[in-house]
Short mmCIF file of C-alpha atoms in Angstrom, two decimals:
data_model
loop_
_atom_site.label_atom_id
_atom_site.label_comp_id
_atom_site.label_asym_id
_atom_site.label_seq_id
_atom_site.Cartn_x
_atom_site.Cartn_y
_atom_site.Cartn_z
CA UNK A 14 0.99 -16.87 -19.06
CA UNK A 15 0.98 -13.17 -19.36
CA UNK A 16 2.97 -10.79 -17.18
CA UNK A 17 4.59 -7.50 -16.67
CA UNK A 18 8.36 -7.63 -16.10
CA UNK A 19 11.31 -5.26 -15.46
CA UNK A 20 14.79 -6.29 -17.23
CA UNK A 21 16.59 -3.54 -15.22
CA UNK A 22 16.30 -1.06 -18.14
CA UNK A 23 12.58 -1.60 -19.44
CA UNK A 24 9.44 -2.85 -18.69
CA UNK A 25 7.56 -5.59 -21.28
CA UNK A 26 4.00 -7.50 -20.44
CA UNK A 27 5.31 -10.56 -21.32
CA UNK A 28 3.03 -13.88 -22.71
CA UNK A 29 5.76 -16.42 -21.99
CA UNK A 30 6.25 -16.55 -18.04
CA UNK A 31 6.14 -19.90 -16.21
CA UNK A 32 5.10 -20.10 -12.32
CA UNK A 33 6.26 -23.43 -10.31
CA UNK A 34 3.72 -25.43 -8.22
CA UNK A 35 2.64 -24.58 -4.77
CA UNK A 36 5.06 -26.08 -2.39
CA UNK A 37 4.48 -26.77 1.26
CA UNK A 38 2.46 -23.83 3.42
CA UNK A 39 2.14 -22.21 -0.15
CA UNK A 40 -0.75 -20.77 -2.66
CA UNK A 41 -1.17 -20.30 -5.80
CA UNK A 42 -3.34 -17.62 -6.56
CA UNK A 43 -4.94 -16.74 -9.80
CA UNK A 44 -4.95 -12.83 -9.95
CA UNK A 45 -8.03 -11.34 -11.23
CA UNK A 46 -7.09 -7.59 -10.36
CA UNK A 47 -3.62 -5.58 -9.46
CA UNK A 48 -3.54 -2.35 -8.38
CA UNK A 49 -0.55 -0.06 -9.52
CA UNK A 50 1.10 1.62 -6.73
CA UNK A 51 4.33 3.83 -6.78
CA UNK A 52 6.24 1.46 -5.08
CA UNK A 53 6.05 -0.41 -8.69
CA UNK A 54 7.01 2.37 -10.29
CA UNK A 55 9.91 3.00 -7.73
CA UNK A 56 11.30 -0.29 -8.83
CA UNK A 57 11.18 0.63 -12.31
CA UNK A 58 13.15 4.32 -11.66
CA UNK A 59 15.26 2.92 -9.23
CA UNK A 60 14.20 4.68 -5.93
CA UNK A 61 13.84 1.09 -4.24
CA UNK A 62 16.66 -1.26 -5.59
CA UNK A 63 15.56 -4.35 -6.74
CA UNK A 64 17.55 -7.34 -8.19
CA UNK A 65 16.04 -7.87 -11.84
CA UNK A 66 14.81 -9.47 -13.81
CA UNK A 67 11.53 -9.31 -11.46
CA UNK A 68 8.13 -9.51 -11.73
CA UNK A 69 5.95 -6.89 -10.90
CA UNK A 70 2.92 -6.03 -8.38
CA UNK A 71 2.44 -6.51 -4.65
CA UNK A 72 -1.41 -5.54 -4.96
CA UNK A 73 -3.42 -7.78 -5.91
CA UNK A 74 -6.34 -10.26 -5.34
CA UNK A 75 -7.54 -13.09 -6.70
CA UNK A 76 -8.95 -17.06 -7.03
CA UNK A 77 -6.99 -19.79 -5.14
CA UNK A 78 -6.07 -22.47 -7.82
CA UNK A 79 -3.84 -24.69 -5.33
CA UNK A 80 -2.18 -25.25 -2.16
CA UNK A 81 0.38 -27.14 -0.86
CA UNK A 82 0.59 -29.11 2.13
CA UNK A 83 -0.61 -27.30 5.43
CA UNK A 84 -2.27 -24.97 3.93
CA UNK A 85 -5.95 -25.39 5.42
CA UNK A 86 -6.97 -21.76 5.94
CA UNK A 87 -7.91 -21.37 2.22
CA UNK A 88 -8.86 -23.88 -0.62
CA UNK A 89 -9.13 -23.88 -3.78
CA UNK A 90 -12.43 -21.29 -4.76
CA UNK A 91 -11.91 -19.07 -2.21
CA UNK A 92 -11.64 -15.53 -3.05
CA UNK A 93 -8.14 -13.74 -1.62
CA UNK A 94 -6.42 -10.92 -1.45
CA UNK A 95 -2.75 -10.94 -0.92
CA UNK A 96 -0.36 -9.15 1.61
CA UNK A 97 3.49 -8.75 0.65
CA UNK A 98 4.14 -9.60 4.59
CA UNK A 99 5.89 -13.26 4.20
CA UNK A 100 6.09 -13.50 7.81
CA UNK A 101 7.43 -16.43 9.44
CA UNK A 102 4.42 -16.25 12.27
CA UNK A 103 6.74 -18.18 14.50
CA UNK A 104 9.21 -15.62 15.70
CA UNK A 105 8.88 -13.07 18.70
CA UNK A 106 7.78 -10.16 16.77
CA UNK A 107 4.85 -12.41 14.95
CA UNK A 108 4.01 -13.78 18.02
CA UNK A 109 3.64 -10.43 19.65
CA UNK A 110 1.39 -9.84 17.10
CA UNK A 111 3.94 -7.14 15.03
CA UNK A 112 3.99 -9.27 11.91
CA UNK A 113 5.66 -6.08 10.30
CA UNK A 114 8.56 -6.39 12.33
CA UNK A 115 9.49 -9.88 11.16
CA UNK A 116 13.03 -10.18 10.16
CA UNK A 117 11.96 -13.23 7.61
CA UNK A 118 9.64 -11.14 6.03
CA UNK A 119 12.32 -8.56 4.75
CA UNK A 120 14.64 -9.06 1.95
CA UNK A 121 15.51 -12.53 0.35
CA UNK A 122 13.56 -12.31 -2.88
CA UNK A 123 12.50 -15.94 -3.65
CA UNK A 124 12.40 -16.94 -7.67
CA UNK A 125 9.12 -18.89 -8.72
CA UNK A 126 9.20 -17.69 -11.70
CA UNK A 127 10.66 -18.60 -15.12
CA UNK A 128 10.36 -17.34 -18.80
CA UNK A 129 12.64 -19.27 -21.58
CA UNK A 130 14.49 -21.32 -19.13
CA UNK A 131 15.66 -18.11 -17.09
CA UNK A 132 14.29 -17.55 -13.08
CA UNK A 133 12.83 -14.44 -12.39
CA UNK A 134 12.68 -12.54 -9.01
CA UNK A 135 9.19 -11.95 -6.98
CA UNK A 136 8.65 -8.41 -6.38
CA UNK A 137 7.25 -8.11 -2.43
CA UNK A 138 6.96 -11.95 -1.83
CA UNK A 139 3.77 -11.14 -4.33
CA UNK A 140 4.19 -10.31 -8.28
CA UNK A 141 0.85 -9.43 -8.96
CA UNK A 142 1.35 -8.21 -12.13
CA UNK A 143 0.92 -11.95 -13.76
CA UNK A 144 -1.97 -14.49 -14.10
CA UNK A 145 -0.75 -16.42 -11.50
CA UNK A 146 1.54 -16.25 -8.83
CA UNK A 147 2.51 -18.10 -6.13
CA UNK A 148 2.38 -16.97 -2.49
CA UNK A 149 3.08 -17.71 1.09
CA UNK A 150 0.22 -19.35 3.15
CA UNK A 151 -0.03 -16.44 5.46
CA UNK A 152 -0.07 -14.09 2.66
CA UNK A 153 -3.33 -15.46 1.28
CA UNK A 154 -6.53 -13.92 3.22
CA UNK A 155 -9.78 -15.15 2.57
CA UNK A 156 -12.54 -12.21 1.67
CA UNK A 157 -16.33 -12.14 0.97
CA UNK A 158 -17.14 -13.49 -2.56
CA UNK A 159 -19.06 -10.07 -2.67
CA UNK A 160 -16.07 -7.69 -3.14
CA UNK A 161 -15.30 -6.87 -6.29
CA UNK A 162 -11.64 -7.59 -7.47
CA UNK A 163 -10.56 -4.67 -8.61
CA UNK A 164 -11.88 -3.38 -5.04
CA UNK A 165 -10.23 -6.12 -3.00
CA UNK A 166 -7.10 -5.72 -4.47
CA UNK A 167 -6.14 -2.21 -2.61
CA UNK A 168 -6.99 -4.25 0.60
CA UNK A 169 -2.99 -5.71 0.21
CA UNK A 170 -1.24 -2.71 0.18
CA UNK A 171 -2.63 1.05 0.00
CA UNK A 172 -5.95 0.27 2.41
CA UNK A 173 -3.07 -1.80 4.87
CA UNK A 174 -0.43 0.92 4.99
CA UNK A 175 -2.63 4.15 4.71
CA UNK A 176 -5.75 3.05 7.08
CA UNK A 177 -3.17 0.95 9.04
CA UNK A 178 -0.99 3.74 9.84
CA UNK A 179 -3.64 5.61 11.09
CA UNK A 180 -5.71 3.18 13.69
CA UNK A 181 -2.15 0.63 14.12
CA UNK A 182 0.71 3.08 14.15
CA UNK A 183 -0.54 7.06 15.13
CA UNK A 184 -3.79 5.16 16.99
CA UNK A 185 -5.80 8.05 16.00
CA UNK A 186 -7.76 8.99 18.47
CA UNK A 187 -12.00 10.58 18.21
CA UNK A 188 -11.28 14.11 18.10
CA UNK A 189 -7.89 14.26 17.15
CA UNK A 190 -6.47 16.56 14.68
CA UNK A 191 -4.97 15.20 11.47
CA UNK A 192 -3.52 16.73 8.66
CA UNK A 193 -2.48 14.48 5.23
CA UNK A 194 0.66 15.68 3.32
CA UNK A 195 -0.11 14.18 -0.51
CA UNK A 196 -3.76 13.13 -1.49
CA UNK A 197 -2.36 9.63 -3.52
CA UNK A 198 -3.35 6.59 -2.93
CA UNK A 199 -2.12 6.34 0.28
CA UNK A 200 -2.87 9.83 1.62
CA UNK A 201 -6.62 8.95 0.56
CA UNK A 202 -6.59 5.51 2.63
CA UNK A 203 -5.00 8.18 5.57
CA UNK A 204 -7.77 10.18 4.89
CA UNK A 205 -10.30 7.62 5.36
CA UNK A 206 -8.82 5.93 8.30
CA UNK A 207 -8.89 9.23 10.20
CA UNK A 208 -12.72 9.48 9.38
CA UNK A 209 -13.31 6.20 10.42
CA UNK A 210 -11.31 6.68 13.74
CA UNK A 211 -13.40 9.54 14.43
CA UNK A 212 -10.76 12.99 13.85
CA UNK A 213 -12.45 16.09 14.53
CA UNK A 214 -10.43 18.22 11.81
CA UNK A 215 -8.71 16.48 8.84
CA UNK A 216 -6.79 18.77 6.59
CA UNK A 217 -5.70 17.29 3.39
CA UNK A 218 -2.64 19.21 1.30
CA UNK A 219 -2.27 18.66 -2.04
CA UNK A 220 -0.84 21.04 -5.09
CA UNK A 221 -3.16 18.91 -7.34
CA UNK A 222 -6.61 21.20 -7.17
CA UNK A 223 -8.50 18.58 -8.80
CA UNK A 224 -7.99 16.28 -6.09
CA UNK A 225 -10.06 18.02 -3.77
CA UNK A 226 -13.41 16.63 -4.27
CA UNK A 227 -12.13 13.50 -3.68
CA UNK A 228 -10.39 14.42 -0.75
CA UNK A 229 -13.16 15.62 0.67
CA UNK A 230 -15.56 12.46 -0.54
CA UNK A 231 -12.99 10.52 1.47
CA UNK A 232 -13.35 12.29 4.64
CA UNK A 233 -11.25 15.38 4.35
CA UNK A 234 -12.92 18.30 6.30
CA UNK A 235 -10.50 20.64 4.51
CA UNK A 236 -8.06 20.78 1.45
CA UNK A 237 -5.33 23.66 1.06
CA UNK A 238 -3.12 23.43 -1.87
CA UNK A 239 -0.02 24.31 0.30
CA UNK A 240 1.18 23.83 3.66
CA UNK A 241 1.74 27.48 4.72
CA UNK A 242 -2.15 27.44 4.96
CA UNK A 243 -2.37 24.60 7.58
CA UNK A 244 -1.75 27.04 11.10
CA UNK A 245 -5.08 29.30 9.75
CA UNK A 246 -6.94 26.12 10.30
CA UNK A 247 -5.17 24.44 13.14
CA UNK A 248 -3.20 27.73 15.03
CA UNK A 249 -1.62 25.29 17.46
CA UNK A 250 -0.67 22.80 15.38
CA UNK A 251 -2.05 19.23 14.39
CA UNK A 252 -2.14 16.22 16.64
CA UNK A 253 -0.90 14.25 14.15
CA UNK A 254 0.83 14.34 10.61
CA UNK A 255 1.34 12.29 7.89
CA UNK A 256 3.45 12.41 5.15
CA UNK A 257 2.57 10.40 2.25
CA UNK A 258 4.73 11.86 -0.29
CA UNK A 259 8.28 11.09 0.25
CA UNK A 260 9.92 14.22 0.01
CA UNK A 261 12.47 14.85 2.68
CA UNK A 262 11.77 19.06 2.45
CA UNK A 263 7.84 17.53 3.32
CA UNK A 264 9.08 15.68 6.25
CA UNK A 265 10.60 18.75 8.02
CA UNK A 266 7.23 20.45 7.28
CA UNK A 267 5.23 17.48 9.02
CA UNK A 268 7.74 18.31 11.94
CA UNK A 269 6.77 22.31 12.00
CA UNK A 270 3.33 21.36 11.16
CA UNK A 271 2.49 19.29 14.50
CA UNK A 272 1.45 20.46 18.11
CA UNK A 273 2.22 19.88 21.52
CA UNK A 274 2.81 16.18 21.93
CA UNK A 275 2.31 15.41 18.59
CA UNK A 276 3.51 12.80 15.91
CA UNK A 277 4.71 13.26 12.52
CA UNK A 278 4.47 9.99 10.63
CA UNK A 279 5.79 8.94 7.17
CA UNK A 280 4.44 7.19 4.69
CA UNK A 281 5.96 8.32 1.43
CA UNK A 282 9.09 6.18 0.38
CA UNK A 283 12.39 8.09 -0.27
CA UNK A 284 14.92 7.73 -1.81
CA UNK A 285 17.57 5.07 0.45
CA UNK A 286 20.22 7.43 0.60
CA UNK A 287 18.36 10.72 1.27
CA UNK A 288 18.76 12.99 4.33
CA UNK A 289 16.09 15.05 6.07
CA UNK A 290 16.87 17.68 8.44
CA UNK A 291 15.26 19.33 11.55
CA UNK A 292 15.96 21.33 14.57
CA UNK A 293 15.87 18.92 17.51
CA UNK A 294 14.45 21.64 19.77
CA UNK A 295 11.62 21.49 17.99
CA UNK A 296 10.66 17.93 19.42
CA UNK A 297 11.07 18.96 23.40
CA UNK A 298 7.45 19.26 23.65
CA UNK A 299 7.20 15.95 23.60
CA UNK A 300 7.07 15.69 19.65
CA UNK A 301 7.49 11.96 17.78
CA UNK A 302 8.75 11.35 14.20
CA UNK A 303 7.62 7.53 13.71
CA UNK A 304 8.27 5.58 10.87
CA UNK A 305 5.69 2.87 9.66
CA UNK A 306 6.06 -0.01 8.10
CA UNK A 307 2.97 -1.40 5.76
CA UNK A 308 0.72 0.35 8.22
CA UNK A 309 2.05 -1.77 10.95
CA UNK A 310 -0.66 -4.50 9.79
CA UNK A 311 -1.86 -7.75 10.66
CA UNK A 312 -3.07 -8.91 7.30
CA UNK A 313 -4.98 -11.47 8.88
CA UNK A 314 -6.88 -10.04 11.04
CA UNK A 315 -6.91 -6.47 9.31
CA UNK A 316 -7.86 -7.45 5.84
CA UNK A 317 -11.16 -8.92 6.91
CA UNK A 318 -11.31 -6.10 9.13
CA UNK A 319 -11.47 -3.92 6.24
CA UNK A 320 -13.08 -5.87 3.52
CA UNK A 321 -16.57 -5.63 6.42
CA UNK A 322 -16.12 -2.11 6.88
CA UNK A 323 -16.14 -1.83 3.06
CA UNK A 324 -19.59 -3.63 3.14
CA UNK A 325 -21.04 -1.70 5.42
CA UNK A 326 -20.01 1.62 3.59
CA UNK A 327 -17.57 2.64 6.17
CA UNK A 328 -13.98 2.37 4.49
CA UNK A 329 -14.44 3.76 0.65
CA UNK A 330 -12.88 1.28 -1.93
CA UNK A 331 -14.68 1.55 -5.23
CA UNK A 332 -14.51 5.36 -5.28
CA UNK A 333 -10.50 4.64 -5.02
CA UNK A 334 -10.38 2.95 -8.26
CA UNK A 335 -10.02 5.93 -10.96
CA UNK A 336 -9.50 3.63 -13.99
CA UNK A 337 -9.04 -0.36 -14.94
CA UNK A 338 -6.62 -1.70 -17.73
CA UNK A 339 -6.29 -4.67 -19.42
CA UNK A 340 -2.89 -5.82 -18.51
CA UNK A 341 -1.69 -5.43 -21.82
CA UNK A 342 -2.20 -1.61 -21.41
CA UNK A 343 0.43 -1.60 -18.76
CA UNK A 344 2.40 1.27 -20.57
CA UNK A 345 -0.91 3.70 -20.06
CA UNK A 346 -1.73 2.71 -16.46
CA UNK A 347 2.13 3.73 -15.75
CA UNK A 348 1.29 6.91 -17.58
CA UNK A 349 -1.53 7.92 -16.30
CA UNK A 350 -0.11 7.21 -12.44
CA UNK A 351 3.17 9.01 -13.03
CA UNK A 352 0.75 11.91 -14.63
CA UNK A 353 -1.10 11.89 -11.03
CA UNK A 354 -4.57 11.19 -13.47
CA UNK A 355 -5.70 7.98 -11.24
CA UNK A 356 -6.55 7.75 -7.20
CA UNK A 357 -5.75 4.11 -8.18
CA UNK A 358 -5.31 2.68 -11.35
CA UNK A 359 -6.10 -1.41 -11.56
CA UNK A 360 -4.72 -3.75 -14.14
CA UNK A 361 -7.41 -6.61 -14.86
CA UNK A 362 -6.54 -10.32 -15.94
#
C-alpha cells in the first residue's frame, strides 16, 4: 500500500508498506483524507525528534475495515476520524476526564508497520499519511456519513487543539477579548472557537496580508499585520492571548499583549530546547501563561461535538481546506504549506 515516509534524511511516498492486523481494543482504519499540519513537517526538519524510519500524519479520517476484540463502539462501515490521544481511559487523569494528561498516551511509539521486512515507527499513535493504518480503539470516533473526508479529517488535530484550546483550556468566555498571534491552521480553528464562544473583540495578527479575508470569514473582528497595533484596538490589553506560532520572541509579546487577569496561551510548537524570557512583574496582576496540550480534548466527546456544529454551520471546516493532493503529490502539499499558500492542505487516498 502507498505511504509517505521519513528515513531521517528524506521523505519518499512509498507503494510497498505493510500494516499488521487489528489486535485486541484496536482499528484499522482505511484513510480516505490527511490533512498536513506543521507538526509533520516539524518531524521532517527536526523541531520535534522523532525515531525514524516513521510514517507520517496524525490527521486523518477515514472507513473502518476491522477491529479487534472489544472493540464495539465502531464496526466495520462506519465513518471515523482519528485522534493521536492513545489514552489508556483507565488511569486518574482519563478518568477525571483529562485524557490529555495521560501518561500512556505520551511517548512509546508502537511499530505496525513494515516495508521489505523492516518495522517502521507510527507517527502520533496515527500515521495518516498511508492507506491504512492501524489505531487504538479510543482513537477511532464515529462521525456523520455526511461530512466530507477531507473536512472530517481536521476534526483530529487542528479543529481539537485550536477550538479546544479556546472553550477547554482559556474557557473563553461571551464577551471576552481575544487576540490570535499567527492566522495558520491552528490560529484559524482559535479564531473560530472564540466566535463560537461568543468574544466580543477578536484581533487576529498575521504578517501574511492575504490572510485577512479569511481571518475575518472565520470570525476575526480585526486583522493587524503586527502586534504593535494590538493596544489601538484593545488600550488595556486582551483577556486572553494565543500564540499559535511558536516563536519564543511571540510568546513574550502574548505576555505584554494581555490585561488585568489575563492568560497568554500557546499553541505554536518550539523548538525543545528553546528559552523564552519575561519580566515576572509583569504577571502580579494576576496574569497566567498556560500551556495546552491538543486543546486539552476529549476526542470522544469533542469530535462529535464538532462534527454537529459543522452541520449546523457553526464551526467552519470546508472553508479551511485551501487545496487537496493526491498522495503522490506529497512533495507540493509540503511546498505549498512551508510557502504559507494553504489554510490546510489535504492529501486524498
Amino acid at each position: 500500500m502507498r505511504g509517505v515516509v521519513f528515513d531521517g534524511k528524506s521523505v519518499e511516498v512509498v507503494g510497498d508498506l505493510e500494516v499488521r492486523d487489528p489486535g485486541p481494543g484496536e482499528v484499522l482504519v482505511g484513510i480516505r483524507a490527511a490533512g498536513l499540519c506543521h507538526s509533520d513537517l516539524s518531524v521532517i526538519d527536526g523541531t520535534i525528534p522523532f525515531p525514524p524510519p516513521v510514517v507520517l500524519g496524525h490527521e486523518g479520517a477515514g472507513v473502518v475495515e476491522g477491529v479487534g476484540e472489544g472493540v464495539t463502539h465502531v464496526a466495520v462501515g462506519d465513518h471515523v476520524a482519528l485522534s493521536t490521544l492513545a489514552n489508556c481511559g483507565a488511569c486518574a487523569d482519563c478518568d477525571a476526564g483529562r485524557p490529555t494528561m495521560c501518561r500512556k498516551a505520551i511517548g512509546m511509539p508502537g511499530r505496525p508497520f513494515s516495508r521489505q521486512g523492516l518495522p517502521l515507527f507510527q507517527f502520533a499513535s496515527n500515521s495518516s499519511f498511508a492507506e491504512r493504518t492501524v489505531v487504538r480503539a479510543v482513537q477511532a470516533v464515529k462521525i456523520p456519513e455526511d461530512v466530507p473526508f477531507p473536512s472530517a479529517a481536521l476534526l483530529g488535530c487542528g479543529v481539537l487543539t485550536g477550538v479546544g484550546a479556546v472553550l477547554n483550556r482559556a474557557k473563553v468566555a461571551r464577551g471576552d477579548t481575544v487576540v490570535v498571534i499567527g492566522t495558520g491552521g491552528i490560529g484559524l480553528n482559535v479564531i473560530q472557537g472564540a466566535r463560537i464562544a461568543g468574544a466580543l473583540t477578536i484581533v487576529a495578527v498575521d504578517t501574511n496580508p492575504a490572510k485577512e479575508e479569511t481571518a475575518r470569514l472565520f470570525g476575526a473582528t480585526h486583522f493587524l499585520p503586527s502586534a504593535d497595533g494590538v493596544k489601538d484596538v484593545l488600550p488595556t490589553g486582551a483577556d486572553h492571548v494565543f500564540e499559535c506560532v511558536g516563536h519564543t520572541g511571540l510568546v513574550r509579546t502574548a505576555i505584554d499583549l494581555l490585561d488585568r487577569h489575563g492568560q497568554a496561551v500557546l499553541l505554536g510548537m518550539t523548538a525543545p530546547g528553546a528559552e523564552a524570557s519575561f519580566p515576572p512583574a509583569a504577571m502580579f496582576l494576576d496574569k497566567s501563561i498556560l500551556g495546552c496540550r491538543y486543546g486539552s480534548s476529549r476526542p470522544q466527546k469533542d469530535i462529535p461535538l464538532y462534527a454537529e456544529l459543522y452541520r449546523t454551520g457553526a464551526l467552519l471546516l470546508d472553508e479551511l481546506v485551501t487545496a487537496s493532493y493526491p498522495v503522490e503529490e506529497f512533495a507540493r502539499a509540503r511546498e505549498d504549506a512551508e510557502a504559507g499558500k494553504v489554510a490546510r492542505g489535504v492529501l486524498v487516498f
